Each structure stands twice: as C-alpha cells, then as structure tokens.
C-alpha cells in the first residue's frame, strides 16, 4: 500500500463537521488564527492609545483595561456584522455557525466575552475548536 493510499483513510480536520479539506470553508490554520489575534491586539492597542492616551499602556486603574475593552468591542461588533474581527478579515478567515445561519451580534458578544476570559479559548477540543466555539456552535474557517 502506498503512503497516499494509507493517508486516504485518515480523517482530516473538519471532516466530521462536514467542512471541506482545503480552500474556502475549510478549518482555518493555527497560523492564520494566531496572526489574526496578533493583528487584532495590535490594532486595539493603537486605537486605545489614540482614544485614551498612552496611559493605557502604563497607568494603573481604569486605563489599564482600555486595550481589552477596545479589543472586545471591535471583535464582537465586526464578528457579529461581518463574520470576523479586523484581524480575521486581514488573515482571510472568519467565524461561522455550524448550522449555516449568520453568527449574529449576541452570539458574537458571547464568543468574544469568552475569548477575553482566556480559559475558554485555550481549552481546545476536537476539530481545532476551542471551548467557546464548542459552546456556541461556531467554527473558524477560511474565507479564501
């Protein structure tokens, strides 16, 4: 048996969800997801500094939470309206519901709140889905 024939029996990530193996609609790679997170956080830092001053990077108190607040708002609003955050859009990935319906603003807010809590995001289940995606019935997919 050849190596390609042996590999044909192995399931690919996303197969059990009915997603294609590659291309548009396939599970997003870890690299694209990490890149989107870095872009989102950097953009949120820049916007927070622009809105609230450089104190968001060094001062204690309420200012220290402004980067997280901007990150939460931009990601939740853009995910609810456009299917992905600023970083997702640039990385050409997005968030989709498994039932094919639009994610909607309320589900996007809940998803982003869990991401900001961190723990639901680092608990990874099958098919590259974090706890927040498992709970909300969402998946991060390629847009290209």
Short mmCIF file of C-alpha atoms in Angstrom, two decimals:
data_model
loop_
_atom_site.label_atom_id
_atom_site.label_comp_id
_atom_site.label_asym_id
_atom_site.label_seq_id
_atom_site.Cartn_x
_atom_site.Cartn_y
_atom_site.Cartn_z
CA UNK A 1 0.00 0.00 0.00
CA UNK A 2 1.38 3.44 -0.87
CA UNK A 3 1.66 6.32 1.58
CA UNK A 4 -1.06 8.28 -0.21
CA UNK A 5 -3.45 5.33 -0.10
CA UNK A 6 -2.81 4.84 3.62
CA UNK A 7 -3.38 8.55 4.29
CA UNK A 8 -6.69 8.50 2.40
CA UNK A 9 -8.33 6.57 5.25
CA UNK A 10 -7.34 9.14 7.87
CA UNK A 11 -9.93 11.83 8.56
CA UNK A 12 -8.84 15.42 8.00
CA UNK A 13 -9.60 18.24 10.45
CA UNK A 14 -13.15 19.44 9.86
CA UNK A 15 -14.38 16.31 8.09
CA UNK A 16 -16.71 15.31 10.93
CA UNK A 17 -18.23 18.81 10.76
CA UNK A 18 -18.93 18.49 7.04
CA UNK A 19 -16.30 21.04 6.09
CA UNK A 20 -14.06 20.74 3.02
CA UNK A 21 -10.46 19.60 3.49
CA UNK A 22 -8.94 22.73 1.92
CA UNK A 23 -9.94 26.06 0.48
CA UNK A 24 -12.94 28.23 1.24
CA UNK A 25 -14.95 26.92 4.19
CA UNK A 26 -12.19 24.61 5.49
CA UNK A 27 -10.94 24.92 9.06
CA UNK A 28 -8.59 27.87 9.46
CA UNK A 29 -4.99 27.03 10.26
CA UNK A 30 -3.45 27.77 13.64
CA UNK A 31 -1.05 30.15 11.90
CA UNK A 32 -3.88 32.23 10.42
CA UNK A 33 -5.75 32.27 13.73
CA UNK A 34 -2.67 33.38 15.66
CA UNK A 35 -1.89 36.05 13.05
CA UNK A 36 -5.46 37.36 13.32
CA UNK A 37 -5.14 37.56 17.11
CA UNK A 38 -1.85 39.49 16.90
CA UNK A 39 -3.36 41.90 14.34
CA UNK A 40 -6.48 42.41 16.48
CA UNK A 41 -4.48 43.07 19.63
CA UNK A 42 -2.05 45.47 17.90
CA UNK A 43 -4.93 47.39 16.28
CA UNK A 44 -6.74 47.52 19.62
CA UNK A 45 -3.63 48.85 21.34
CA UNK A 46 -3.18 51.55 18.70
CA UNK A 47 -6.84 52.56 18.83
CA UNK A 48 -6.87 52.59 22.66
CA UNK A 49 -3.77 54.81 22.72
CA UNK A 50 -5.40 57.11 20.16
CA UNK A 51 -8.65 57.33 22.13
CA UNK A 52 -7.41 57.35 25.73
CA UNK A 53 -3.73 58.31 25.56
CA UNK A 54 -0.52 56.43 26.17
CA UNK A 55 -1.59 55.83 29.78
CA UNK A 56 -3.43 52.70 28.62
CA UNK A 57 -0.04 51.04 28.29
CA UNK A 58 1.43 52.01 31.66
CA UNK A 59 -1.08 53.54 34.10
CA UNK A 60 -2.98 51.52 36.72
CA UNK A 61 -6.72 51.78 37.18
CA UNK A 62 -9.39 52.03 34.52
CA UNK A 63 -6.98 53.00 31.74
CA UNK A 64 -5.20 49.66 32.02
CA UNK A 65 -8.41 47.93 30.85
CA UNK A 66 -8.99 50.08 27.76
CA UNK A 67 -6.96 47.91 25.35
CA UNK A 68 -9.06 44.90 26.39
CA UNK A 69 -12.26 46.95 26.10
CA UNK A 70 -11.38 48.12 22.58
CA UNK A 71 -10.38 44.55 21.65
CA UNK A 72 -13.71 43.24 22.94
CA UNK A 73 -15.84 45.86 21.19
CA UNK A 74 -14.12 45.77 17.80
CA UNK A 75 -14.01 41.97 17.69
CA UNK A 76 -17.60 41.46 18.86
CA UNK A 77 -19.11 44.11 16.57
CA UNK A 78 -17.14 43.12 13.47
CA UNK A 79 -17.72 39.40 14.07
CA UNK A 80 -21.43 39.99 14.51
CA UNK A 81 -21.72 42.17 11.42
CA UNK A 82 -19.01 40.86 9.08
CA UNK A 83 -18.38 37.32 10.34
CA UNK A 84 -14.92 38.10 11.65
CA UNK A 85 -12.81 40.61 13.53
CA UNK A 86 -10.41 43.08 11.90
CA UNK A 87 -7.62 40.52 12.22
CA UNK A 88 -9.82 37.74 10.83
CA UNK A 89 -10.66 39.83 7.79
CA UNK A 90 -6.99 40.61 7.10
CA UNK A 91 -5.99 36.97 7.66
CA UNK A 92 -8.85 35.92 5.35
CA UNK A 93 -10.56 33.75 7.94
CA UNK A 94 -13.90 34.12 9.68
CA UNK A 95 -16.31 32.75 12.25
CA UNK A 96 -19.26 30.70 11.05
CA UNK A 97 -22.07 28.81 12.70
CA UNK A 98 -22.23 25.11 12.01
CA UNK A 99 -25.92 25.37 11.08
CA UNK A 100 -25.06 27.86 8.31
CA UNK A 101 -27.00 30.77 9.80
CA UNK A 102 -25.35 34.17 10.41
CA UNK A 103 -23.46 34.38 13.69
CA UNK A 104 -25.38 37.46 14.86
CA UNK A 105 -24.34 40.14 17.31
CA UNK A 106 -25.45 38.38 20.54
CA UNK A 107 -23.54 35.18 19.75
CA UNK A 108 -20.54 37.30 18.70
CA UNK A 109 -20.65 39.18 22.02
CA UNK A 110 -20.83 35.91 23.98
CA UNK A 111 -17.97 34.45 21.93
CA UNK A 112 -15.78 37.50 22.42
CA UNK A 113 -16.52 37.61 26.16
CA UNK A 114 -15.28 34.02 26.45
CA UNK A 115 -12.17 34.89 24.43
CA UNK A 116 -11.42 37.79 26.77
CA UNK A 117 -11.67 35.41 29.72
CA UNK A 118 -8.85 33.40 28.02
CA UNK A 119 -9.53 29.99 29.62
CA UNK A 120 -12.36 29.00 27.23
CA UNK A 121 -10.06 29.88 24.35
CA UNK A 122 -7.13 27.73 25.43
CA UNK A 123 -9.23 24.65 26.16
CA UNK A 124 -9.14 23.06 22.72
CA UNK A 125 -11.42 20.23 21.69
CA UNK A 126 -11.70 18.21 18.55
CA UNK A 127 -11.51 19.81 15.12
CA UNK A 128 -9.44 22.81 16.32
CA UNK A 129 -12.44 24.18 18.20
CA UNK A 130 -11.95 25.99 21.48
CA UNK A 131 -14.47 25.70 24.28
CA UNK A 132 -16.10 28.96 23.23
CA UNK A 133 -16.72 27.55 19.73
CA UNK A 134 -18.00 24.24 21.10
CA UNK A 135 -20.48 26.01 23.40
CA UNK A 136 -21.75 28.41 20.72
CA UNK A 137 -21.78 26.03 17.76
CA UNK A 138 -19.23 28.03 15.78
CA UNK A 139 -16.05 27.28 13.89
CA UNK A 140 -13.23 29.41 12.45
CA UNK A 141 -12.96 28.84 8.70
CA UNK A 142 -11.01 30.05 5.68
CA UNK A 143 -12.61 32.77 3.58
CA UNK A 144 -10.41 32.04 0.56
#
